[in-house]
Amino acid sequence: MNAKQIIESGKAILGIEFGSTRIKAVLIDDENKPIAQGSHEWENQLVDGLWTYNIDRIWYGLQDCYADLRKNVIAQYDCEIENLAAIGISAMMHGYMAFGKDEKILVPFRTWRNTNTGAAAAELSKLFNYNIPLRWSISHIYQCILNGDEHVKDITYLTTLAGYIHWRLTGKKVLGVGDASGMIPVDPETKTYNAEMVRKFDELVAPKGYDWKLLDILPESLSAGADAGVLTEHGAERLDISGHLKPGCPLCPPEGDAGTGMVATNAVKQRTGNVSAGTSSFSMIVLEKDLSKPNEMIDMVTTPDGSLVAMVHCNNCTSDINAWVKLFKEYQELLGVPVDMNEVYGKLYNHALSGDPDCGGVLAYNYISGEPVAGLQDGRPMVVRSANDKFNLANFIRTNLYATVAVLKLGNDVLFKEEKIKVDRITGHGGLFKTPGVGQRVLAAALNSPISVMETAGEGGAWGIALLAAYCVNNAKNQNLADWLEEVVFGGNTGVEIAPTAEDVEGFNKYIEVYKAGLAIEQAAVDNKK
């Protein structure tokens, strides 16, 4: 069948992902290929010192994204979306969405970007003998307890953004195991919350006398392929305000953007990995065994089917270099030269490759917000140079490109150099890789590893969650997720690979030593509120 027939027969599958700056919808056919897309641009707000998205904006964004998809389907295929074979919902992981008995949110949604949970994360890491990151849901709720927040006693449900949307569409309080592992650690054997850590947490907060215990308020953890409910009539009305979409189609377990990134890059098998580089960046390396000891730079999460993953999560990636590129755009406009942003990025990024491998001594810190891996609770973007550094355009852009993956390198050096982790393939996806070859080469130098990029990687997490929805309904052979992706979806395609050069690796290693020493400058700027 062609794409129009797929849509009209109700066999298309929908994936929706809530990213930091964009909500994206992808419709795929029975061969798992994208046939239509929709999107909605949005931004978080800093309210009372906390990064958040307003609940009304969440729903407006979802509805506008779906309406954009519907408009594009009508324009491309002259038909309506009335039935779907399956739906998947994905979103930024972690954070804090707490609800009361009336099913209304108790405090504004707190995103992964917040770094106000340091005391809670440190105490829980010690209690569990396990690295508990600042952004995890368990850190957020315990910080609220430490702060004496009144709303905690009224919590009846605690979930992530993906879990919240899925709940409202299906009525089911469930979460994919990958996203669940960013609430509180998951046991890879049982594929659900670590029982010993849950027990320790309940004992820790017992003196507070709350009516709930932790498992009472957490969503059920589900592995990829599990039954996660169906779209209700109310859910269909909330998703498609035009009223054409009918209820009844199944939804896969809702997942976080890390899990969908692994799926979209075919990096679910052990000894594979991927790097997502956009507003934030993170690397995911699927492990053969647990690490030798906890490390505050490494977060332990899981794949959507429950395998252990070492994650290095960086709050900052391309936002600052995007701001610099916009500055060059303004200059071009001042000269009266027509602006094509793809050309601006392409010219600047490729020119950076002619710079010195160590950026001529010029340093850049891209910390729009705090950066826990680097030990910074707040951020100040800055460029630093001495009078003797080689300050030219190529080195300026190159150092800002290096900055996008510098913190990622700090964490991965622990994995590869200290833990001796082995990986067969690392795949990159996200905005950093839109200019062919450049981001790939920079990341290869940083990690001293070949980096692959696939043509499909640009489809991102919305395609990844659509694939997880397809896995739920179209896995006729009952294969495990990794084999299904390898054989059915990707057919052995591993993308285009770029290997690091010795010169680039040496240059990046020299750069990172100066970068680490210069973190004191960043800290001083934070301390002095400048």
Coordinates of C-alpha atoms in Angstrom, one line a residue:
M1 CA 0.0 0.0 0.0
N2 CA 1.1 3.6 -0.6
A3 CA 1.2 6.1 2.2
K4 CA -2.3 7.4 1.6
Q5 CA -3.7 3.9 1.8
I6 CA -1.8 3.2 5.0
I7 CA -3.3 6.3 6.6
E8 CA -6.8 5.7 5.3
S9 CA -6.8 2.0 6.4
G10 CA -5.7 3.0 10.0
K11 CA -2.3 1.2 9.8
A12 CA -0.1 4.2 10.3
I13 CA 1.7 4.5 13.7
L14 CA 2.2 7.8 15.5
G15 CA 5.2 8.8 17.7
I16 CA 5.3 12.1 19.6
E17 CA 8.2 13.4 21.6
F18 CA 8.4 16.5 23.8
G19 CA 11.9 17.9 23.4
S20 CA 13.4 20.9 25.2
T21 CA 12.6 23.3 22.3
R22 CA 10.3 21.4 20.1
I23 CA 7.5 18.9 20.2
K24 CA 7.6 16.6 17.2
A25 CA 5.2 14.1 15.7
V26 CA 6.2 11.5 13.2
L27 CA 3.8 9.2 11.4
I28 CA 5.3 5.9 10.1
D29 CA 4.1 3.3 7.6
D30 CA 4.0 -0.5 7.9
E31 CA 7.7 -0.6 6.9
N32 CA 8.6 1.8 9.8
K33 CA 9.4 4.6 7.4
P34 CA 8.3 8.2 8.2
I35 CA 5.5 9.4 5.9
A36 CA 4.4 12.7 7.7
Q37 CA 5.6 15.0 10.4
G38 CA 4.3 17.8 12.6
S39 CA 5.9 20.1 15.1
H40 CA 5.5 22.8 17.7
E41 CA 8.2 25.2 18.9
W42 CA 8.3 26.0 22.7
E43 CA 10.6 27.2 25.4
N44 CA 10.9 26.6 29.2
Q45 CA 10.4 29.4 31.6
L46 CA 12.5 30.3 34.7
V47 CA 9.8 30.8 37.4
D48 CA 10.7 31.5 41.0
G49 CA 14.2 30.2 40.3
L50 CA 13.0 26.9 38.7
W51 CA 12.9 25.8 35.1
T52 CA 9.4 24.8 34.1
Y53 CA 6.8 24.4 31.4
N54 CA 3.2 25.5 32.2
I55 CA 0.6 22.7 32.1
D56 CA -1.6 24.6 29.7
R57 CA 1.3 25.2 27.4
I58 CA 2.1 21.4 27.5
W59 CA -1.4 20.6 26.2
Y60 CA -1.5 23.5 23.7
G61 CA 1.9 22.3 22.4
L62 CA 0.7 18.7 22.0
Q63 CA -2.5 19.7 20.3
D64 CA -0.8 22.2 18.0
C65 CA 1.9 19.6 17.1
Y66 CA -0.8 17.1 16.2
A67 CA -2.8 19.7 14.3
D68 CA 0.4 20.5 12.3
L69 CA 0.8 16.8 11.5
R70 CA -2.9 16.6 10.4
K71 CA -2.5 19.6 8.2
N72 CA 0.5 18.1 6.5
V73 CA -1.3 14.8 6.0
I74 CA -4.1 16.6 4.3
A75 CA -1.7 18.6 2.2
Q76 CA 0.4 15.6 1.2
Y77 CA -2.2 12.9 0.9
D78 CA -5.6 14.6 0.8
C79 CA -7.0 12.4 3.6
E80 CA -7.8 12.5 7.3
I81 CA -6.2 10.6 10.2
E82 CA -9.2 8.8 11.7
N83 CA -7.6 5.6 13.0
L84 CA -4.1 4.6 14.1
A85 CA -2.5 1.2 14.6
A86 CA -0.6 2.5 17.6
I87 CA 0.7 5.6 19.4
G88 CA 3.9 6.2 21.4
I89 CA 4.6 9.1 23.8
S90 CA 8.1 10.2 24.7
A91 CA 9.5 13.3 26.5
M92 CA 12.5 14.8 28.3
M93 CA 13.4 12.4 31.1
H94 CA 13.4 12.9 34.9
G95 CA 12.1 16.0 36.6
Y96 CA 9.2 16.3 39.0
M97 CA 5.4 16.1 38.3
A98 CA 3.5 15.6 41.5
F99 CA -0.3 15.2 41.6
G100 CA -2.9 15.2 44.4
K101 CA -6.3 13.5 45.0
D102 CA -8.0 15.7 42.5
E103 CA -5.5 14.7 39.8
K104 CA -4.3 18.3 39.6
I105 CA -0.6 19.2 39.7
L106 CA 0.5 20.3 43.1
V107 CA 3.5 22.5 42.1
P108 CA 4.7 23.6 38.6
F109 CA 6.5 20.9 36.6
R110 CA 10.2 20.9 37.5
T111 CA 12.3 19.9 34.5
W112 CA 15.6 18.0 34.2
R113 CA 17.4 21.3 33.9
N114 CA 17.0 22.3 37.6
T115 CA 20.0 21.9 39.8
N116 CA 18.5 22.9 43.2
T117 CA 18.5 19.3 44.5
G118 CA 22.2 19.0 45.5
A119 CA 21.6 18.2 49.1
A120 CA 19.0 15.5 48.4
A121 CA 21.1 13.9 45.6
A122 CA 24.2 13.7 47.8
E123 CA 22.4 12.2 50.8
L124 CA 20.5 9.6 48.6
S125 CA 23.7 8.7 46.8
K126 CA 25.3 7.9 50.1
L127 CA 22.3 6.0 51.4
F128 CA 22.0 3.9 48.3
N129 CA 25.7 3.6 47.5
Y130 CA 24.7 4.6 44.0
N131 CA 25.1 7.8 42.0
I132 CA 21.8 9.6 42.2
P133 CA 21.8 12.6 39.8
L134 CA 20.3 16.0 40.6
R135 CA 17.6 15.8 38.0
W136 CA 16.2 12.4 39.0
S137 CA 12.6 12.4 40.4
I138 CA 13.8 10.8 43.6
S139 CA 16.2 13.7 44.2
H140 CA 13.4 16.2 43.5
I141 CA 10.9 14.7 45.9
Y142 CA 13.5 14.3 48.7
Q143 CA 14.7 17.9 48.2
C144 CA 11.0 19.0 48.7
I145 CA 11.0 16.9 51.9
L146 CA 14.2 18.4 53.1
N147 CA 12.8 21.9 52.4
G148 CA 9.6 21.1 54.3
D149 CA 7.3 21.7 51.4
E150 CA 3.7 21.4 52.4
H151 CA 2.5 19.7 49.2
V152 CA 4.5 16.5 49.7
K153 CA 1.9 15.1 52.1
D154 CA -0.8 15.4 49.5
I155 CA 1.0 13.5 46.7
T156 CA -1.0 10.6 45.2
Y157 CA 1.0 10.2 42.0
L158 CA 4.5 11.1 40.9
T159 CA 5.6 10.8 37.3
T160 CA 7.6 12.2 34.4
L161 CA 6.3 14.3 31.5
A162 CA 5.9 11.3 29.2
G163 CA 4.2 9.4 31.9
Y164 CA 1.8 12.3 32.5
I165 CA 0.8 12.6 28.9
H166 CA 0.3 8.9 28.6
W167 CA -1.8 8.8 31.8
R168 CA -4.1 11.5 30.4
L169 CA -4.5 9.8 27.1
T170 CA -5.1 6.2 28.4
G171 CA -5.9 6.5 32.1
K172 CA -2.9 4.2 32.8
K173 CA -0.3 5.1 35.4
V174 CA 2.6 3.3 33.7
L175 CA 6.1 4.2 32.5
G176 CA 8.7 2.5 30.2
V177 CA 11.5 1.0 32.2
G178 CA 14.1 3.3 30.6
D179 CA 12.2 6.4 31.8
A180 CA 11.4 4.7 35.1
S181 CA 15.1 4.3 35.7
G182 CA 15.4 8.1 35.8
M183 CA 12.9 8.3 38.7
I184 CA 14.7 5.9 41.1
P185 CA 17.2 3.1 40.1
V186 CA 15.8 0.0 38.4
D187 CA 16.9 -3.5 38.9
P188 CA 17.9 -4.9 35.5
E189 CA 16.9 -8.4 36.6
T190 CA 13.3 -7.5 37.7
K191 CA 12.9 -4.6 35.2
T192 CA 11.3 -2.6 38.0
Y193 CA 12.3 -0.2 40.8
N194 CA 15.2 -1.4 43.0
A195 CA 13.4 -3.0 46.0
E196 CA 16.3 -2.4 48.5
M197 CA 16.5 1.3 47.5
V198 CA 12.7 1.7 47.8
R199 CA 12.8 0.2 51.3
K200 CA 15.7 2.5 52.4
F201 CA 13.8 5.5 51.1
D202 CA 10.6 4.6 52.8
E203 CA 12.5 4.1 56.1
L204 CA 14.3 7.4 55.6
V205 CA 11.0 9.4 55.3
A206 CA 8.9 7.3 57.7
P207 CA 9.3 9.9 60.6
K208 CA 7.5 12.4 58.4
G209 CA 4.3 10.4 58.7
Y210 CA 3.1 10.7 55.1
D211 CA 0.1 8.6 54.1
W212 CA 2.0 7.2 51.1
K213 CA 4.9 4.9 50.6
L214 CA 7.1 5.3 47.5
L215 CA 5.6 2.4 45.4
D216 CA 2.1 3.8 46.1
I217 CA 2.8 7.0 44.1
L218 CA 5.2 5.8 41.3
P219 CA 4.0 4.5 37.9
E220 CA 4.3 0.8 37.1
S221 CA 7.5 0.1 35.2
L222 CA 7.0 -1.7 31.9
S223 CA 9.5 -3.1 29.4
A224 CA 9.3 -2.5 25.6
G225 CA 6.5 -4.4 24.0
A226 CA 4.2 -4.6 27.1
D227 CA 0.5 -3.7 27.1
A228 CA 0.3 0.0 28.2
G229 CA -3.3 0.7 27.6
V230 CA -5.4 2.2 24.7
L231 CA -6.4 5.6 23.7
T232 CA -9.6 6.6 25.5
E233 CA -12.4 8.7 24.1
H234 CA -11.3 11.5 26.4
G235 CA -7.7 11.0 25.3
A236 CA -8.6 11.2 21.6
E237 CA -10.5 14.4 22.2
R238 CA -7.5 15.9 24.0
L239 CA -5.0 14.9 21.3
D240 CA -7.0 15.8 18.2
I241 CA -9.2 18.8 18.9
S242 CA -10.6 18.6 15.3
G243 CA -12.5 15.4 16.5
H244 CA -11.5 13.1 13.6
L245 CA -9.3 10.7 15.6
K246 CA -11.1 7.8 17.0
P247 CA -10.3 6.1 20.3
G248 CA -9.2 2.5 20.8
C249 CA -5.7 2.1 19.4
P250 CA -3.0 0.7 21.7
L251 CA -0.2 2.8 23.2
C252 CA 3.3 1.5 24.0
P253 CA 4.9 2.2 27.3
P254 CA 5.9 5.9 27.4
E255 CA 9.6 6.5 27.3
G256 CA 12.2 9.1 27.9
D257 CA 14.2 10.8 25.2
A258 CA 17.3 8.8 26.1
G259 CA 15.5 5.5 25.3
T260 CA 14.1 6.8 22.1
G261 CA 17.5 8.0 21.0
M262 CA 18.9 4.5 21.6
V263 CA 16.1 3.0 19.4
A264 CA 16.5 5.6 16.7
T265 CA 20.2 4.9 16.4
N266 CA 20.0 1.1 16.7
A267 CA 22.0 1.3 19.9
V268 CA 20.1 -1.1 22.2
K269 CA 22.5 -4.1 22.1
Q270 CA 25.3 -4.5 24.6
R271 CA 28.6 -2.9 23.4
T272 CA 26.7 -0.3 21.3
G273 CA 26.3 3.4 22.2
N274 CA 24.8 6.6 21.0
V275 CA 25.3 10.3 21.6
S276 CA 22.4 12.7 21.4
A277 CA 23.6 16.3 20.9
G278 CA 21.1 19.1 20.9
T279 CA 20.0 21.6 23.6
S280 CA 21.5 19.1 26.1
S281 CA 23.7 16.2 25.3
F282 CA 24.1 12.7 26.6
S283 CA 25.9 9.5 25.7
M284 CA 24.5 6.1 26.3
I285 CA 26.7 3.1 26.4
V286 CA 25.0 -0.3 26.8
L287 CA 27.0 -2.3 29.3
E288 CA 28.0 -6.0 29.5
K289 CA 28.3 -5.7 33.3
D290 CA 27.9 -3.2 36.1
L291 CA 30.6 -0.6 36.8
S292 CA 33.2 -1.3 39.5
K293 CA 32.0 1.6 41.7
P294 CA 29.6 4.5 41.7
N295 CA 30.8 7.7 40.0
E296 CA 29.0 11.0 40.2
M297 CA 29.7 11.7 36.5
I298 CA 28.0 8.5 35.4
D299 CA 24.2 7.8 35.6
M300 CA 23.0 4.2 35.5
V301 CA 19.8 3.8 33.6
T302 CA 18.4 1.2 31.2
T303 CA 17.4 0.6 27.6
P304 CA 13.7 0.4 26.9
D305 CA 14.0 -3.4 27.4
G306 CA 15.9 -3.2 30.6
S307 CA 19.6 -3.6 29.9
L308 CA 22.0 -1.6 32.0
V309 CA 23.3 1.6 30.4
A310 CA 26.0 4.1 31.5
M311 CA 24.8 7.6 30.8
V312 CA 26.7 10.8 30.8
H313 CA 24.2 13.6 30.8
C314 CA 25.2 17.2 30.1
N315 CA 22.8 20.1 30.7
N316 CA 24.4 22.2 28.0
C317 CA 25.3 21.5 24.4
T318 CA 24.4 23.6 21.3
S319 CA 22.4 26.6 22.8
D320 CA 25.5 28.8 23.2
I321 CA 27.0 28.1 19.8
N322 CA 23.6 28.7 18.3
A323 CA 23.6 32.1 19.9
W324 CA 27.0 32.9 18.4
V325 CA 25.9 31.8 15.0
K326 CA 22.8 34.1 15.3
L327 CA 25.3 37.0 16.0
F328 CA 27.0 36.3 12.7
K329 CA 23.5 36.2 11.1
E330 CA 22.8 39.7 12.4
Y331 CA 26.1 41.0 11.1
Q332 CA 25.3 39.5 7.6
E333 CA 21.9 41.2 7.8
L334 CA 23.6 44.5 8.6
L335 CA 25.6 44.2 5.4
G336 CA 22.4 43.6 3.5
V337 CA 23.4 40.1 2.6
P338 CA 20.5 37.5 2.3
V339 CA 20.7 35.0 5.1
D340 CA 20.4 31.2 4.7
M341 CA 21.0 29.7 8.1
N342 CA 22.0 26.4 6.7
E343 CA 24.7 28.1 4.7
V344 CA 25.8 30.2 7.7
Y345 CA 26.2 27.1 9.9
G346 CA 27.9 25.2 7.0
K347 CA 30.4 27.9 6.3
L348 CA 31.3 28.5 9.9
Y349 CA 31.4 24.9 11.0
N350 CA 33.5 23.8 8.1
H351 CA 35.8 26.8 8.5
A352 CA 36.4 25.7 12.1
L353 CA 38.1 22.5 10.8
S354 CA 40.9 24.7 9.5
G355 CA 41.7 25.9 13.0
D356 CA 44.3 24.6 15.4
P357 CA 43.6 21.1 16.8
D358 CA 43.8 22.6 20.3
C359 CA 41.9 25.8 19.3
G360 CA 45.0 27.9 19.6
G361 CA 44.5 28.1 23.4
V362 CA 41.1 29.8 23.1
L363 CA 38.5 28.4 25.6
A364 CA 34.7 28.4 25.6
Y365 CA 32.3 27.4 28.3
N366 CA 28.7 26.9 27.0
Y367 CA 27.0 26.8 30.4
I368 CA 23.6 28.4 29.9
S369 CA 22.5 26.6 33.0
G370 CA 24.4 24.6 35.7
E371 CA 26.5 21.6 34.7
P372 CA 26.6 18.9 37.4
V373 CA 29.2 16.7 35.6
A374 CA 31.6 19.7 35.8
G375 CA 30.6 20.5 39.4
L376 CA 28.8 23.7 38.5
Q377 CA 25.4 24.4 40.1
D378 CA 24.8 27.5 37.9
G379 CA 26.2 28.5 34.6
R380 CA 27.8 31.5 32.9
P381 CA 28.5 31.2 29.2
M382 CA 31.9 32.7 28.3
V383 CA 34.9 32.7 26.0
V384 CA 38.3 33.0 27.6
R385 CA 41.6 33.8 26.0
S386 CA 45.0 35.3 26.8
A387 CA 46.9 37.9 24.7
N388 CA 49.1 35.2 23.3
D389 CA 46.4 32.8 22.1
K390 CA 45.8 32.4 18.4
F391 CA 42.5 34.2 18.2
N392 CA 40.9 34.0 14.8
L393 CA 37.5 33.0 13.4
A394 CA 38.4 29.3 12.8
N395 CA 39.7 28.8 16.4
F396 CA 36.7 30.8 17.8
I397 CA 34.2 28.5 16.1
R398 CA 36.2 25.4 16.8
T399 CA 36.5 26.1 20.5
N400 CA 32.7 26.6 20.7
L401 CA 32.3 23.3 18.8
Y402 CA 34.6 21.6 21.3
A403 CA 32.6 23.1 24.2
T404 CA 29.5 21.3 23.0
V405 CA 31.1 17.9 23.8
A406 CA 33.8 18.8 26.3
V407 CA 31.7 17.9 29.4
L408 CA 30.7 14.7 27.6
K409 CA 34.4 13.8 27.2
L410 CA 34.9 14.3 31.0
G411 CA 32.4 11.6 31.8
N412 CA 33.3 9.2 29.0
D413 CA 37.0 9.4 29.9
V414 CA 35.9 7.7 33.2
L415 CA 34.2 4.9 31.3
F416 CA 36.9 4.2 28.7
K417 CA 40.1 5.0 30.6
E418 CA 39.2 4.0 34.2
E419 CA 36.4 1.4 33.8
K420 CA 37.9 0.0 30.5
I421 CA 34.4 -0.3 28.9
K422 CA 34.4 -1.7 25.4
V423 CA 32.1 -0.5 22.7
D424 CA 31.8 -1.7 19.1
R425 CA 29.8 1.2 17.6
I426 CA 28.8 4.8 18.7
T427 CA 26.1 6.6 16.7
G428 CA 25.5 10.3 16.8
H429 CA 22.2 12.1 16.3
G430 CA 20.8 15.5 17.0
G431 CA 21.3 19.1 15.9
L432 CA 25.1 19.0 16.3
F433 CA 25.3 16.6 13.4
K434 CA 23.2 18.5 10.9
T435 CA 26.2 20.0 9.1
P436 CA 27.7 16.8 7.6
G437 CA 31.0 15.6 8.9
V438 CA 31.8 18.4 11.3
G439 CA 30.1 17.5 14.6
Q440 CA 31.0 13.9 13.8
R441 CA 34.7 14.7 13.5
V442 CA 34.7 16.8 16.7
L443 CA 33.0 14.0 18.7
A444 CA 35.3 11.4 17.3
A445 CA 38.3 13.4 18.5
A446 CA 36.7 14.0 21.9
L447 CA 35.9 10.3 22.5
N448 CA 38.8 8.9 20.5
S449 CA 36.4 6.6 18.8
P450 CA 34.8 6.2 15.4
I451 CA 31.4 7.9 15.2
S452 CA 28.6 6.8 12.8
V453 CA 25.7 9.0 11.7
M454 CA 22.6 7.5 9.9
E455 CA 20.4 9.3 7.5
T456 CA 17.4 8.4 9.7
A457 CA 19.1 9.9 12.8
G458 CA 17.6 13.3 11.9
E459 CA 14.1 11.9 12.6
G460 CA 15.1 11.8 16.2
G461 CA 13.2 10.6 19.2
A462 CA 9.7 10.9 17.7
W463 CA 10.7 8.3 15.2
G464 CA 12.2 6.2 18.0
I465 CA 9.0 6.2 20.1
A466 CA 7.0 5.4 16.9
L467 CA 9.3 2.4 16.4
L468 CA 8.6 1.3 20.0
A469 CA 4.9 1.6 19.3
A470 CA 5.4 -0.5 16.1
Y471 CA 7.4 -3.1 18.1
C472 CA 4.3 -3.5 20.4
V473 CA 1.9 -4.3 17.5
N474 CA 4.0 -5.6 14.7
N475 CA 6.6 -7.9 16.3
A476 CA 5.2 -11.1 14.7
K477 CA 8.3 -13.2 15.4
N478 CA 8.3 -12.2 19.1
Q479 CA 12.0 -11.1 18.7
N480 CA 13.7 -9.2 21.5
L481 CA 13.9 -5.4 20.8
A482 CA 17.6 -5.4 19.8
D483 CA 17.2 -8.2 17.2
W484 CA 13.9 -6.7 15.9
L485 CA 15.6 -3.3 15.3
E486 CA 18.7 -4.9 13.7
E487 CA 16.8 -7.2 11.4
V488 CA 13.5 -5.5 10.7
V489 CA 14.1 -1.8 11.0
F490 CA 17.7 -1.2 10.1
G491 CA 18.6 -4.3 8.0
G492 CA 22.2 -4.1 9.1
N493 CA 22.7 -0.4 8.1
T494 CA 25.2 1.2 10.5
G495 CA 25.4 4.6 8.8
V496 CA 28.4 6.7 7.7
E497 CA 31.5 6.4 10.0
I498 CA 34.2 8.9 10.6
A499 CA 37.3 7.8 12.6
P500 CA 39.4 10.2 14.7
T501 CA 42.7 11.4 13.4
A502 CA 45.8 11.3 15.7
E503 CA 46.2 15.0 15.3
D504 CA 42.6 15.8 16.3
V505 CA 42.8 13.5 19.3
E506 CA 46.0 15.0 20.6
G507 CA 44.6 18.5 20.1
F508 CA 41.4 17.8 22.0
N509 CA 43.4 16.1 24.8
K510 CA 45.5 19.2 25.1
Y511 CA 42.4 21.4 25.0
I512 CA 40.6 19.5 27.7
E513 CA 43.4 19.8 30.2
V514 CA 43.3 23.6 29.8
Y515 CA 39.5 23.5 29.9
K516 CA 39.5 21.6 33.2
A517 CA 42.0 24.1 34.7
G518 CA 39.8 27.0 33.5
L519 CA 36.7 25.7 35.3
A520 CA 37.9 27.9 38.2
I521 CA 37.1 30.9 36.1
E522 CA 33.6 29.7 35.5
Q523 CA 33.1 29.1 39.2
A524 CA 34.4 32.6 40.0
A525 CA 31.8 34.1 37.6
V526 CA 29.0 32.1 39.2
D527 CA 30.2 33.0 42.7
N528 CA 30.3 36.7 41.8
K529 CA 26.9 36.7 40.2
K530 CA 28.3 37.9 36.9

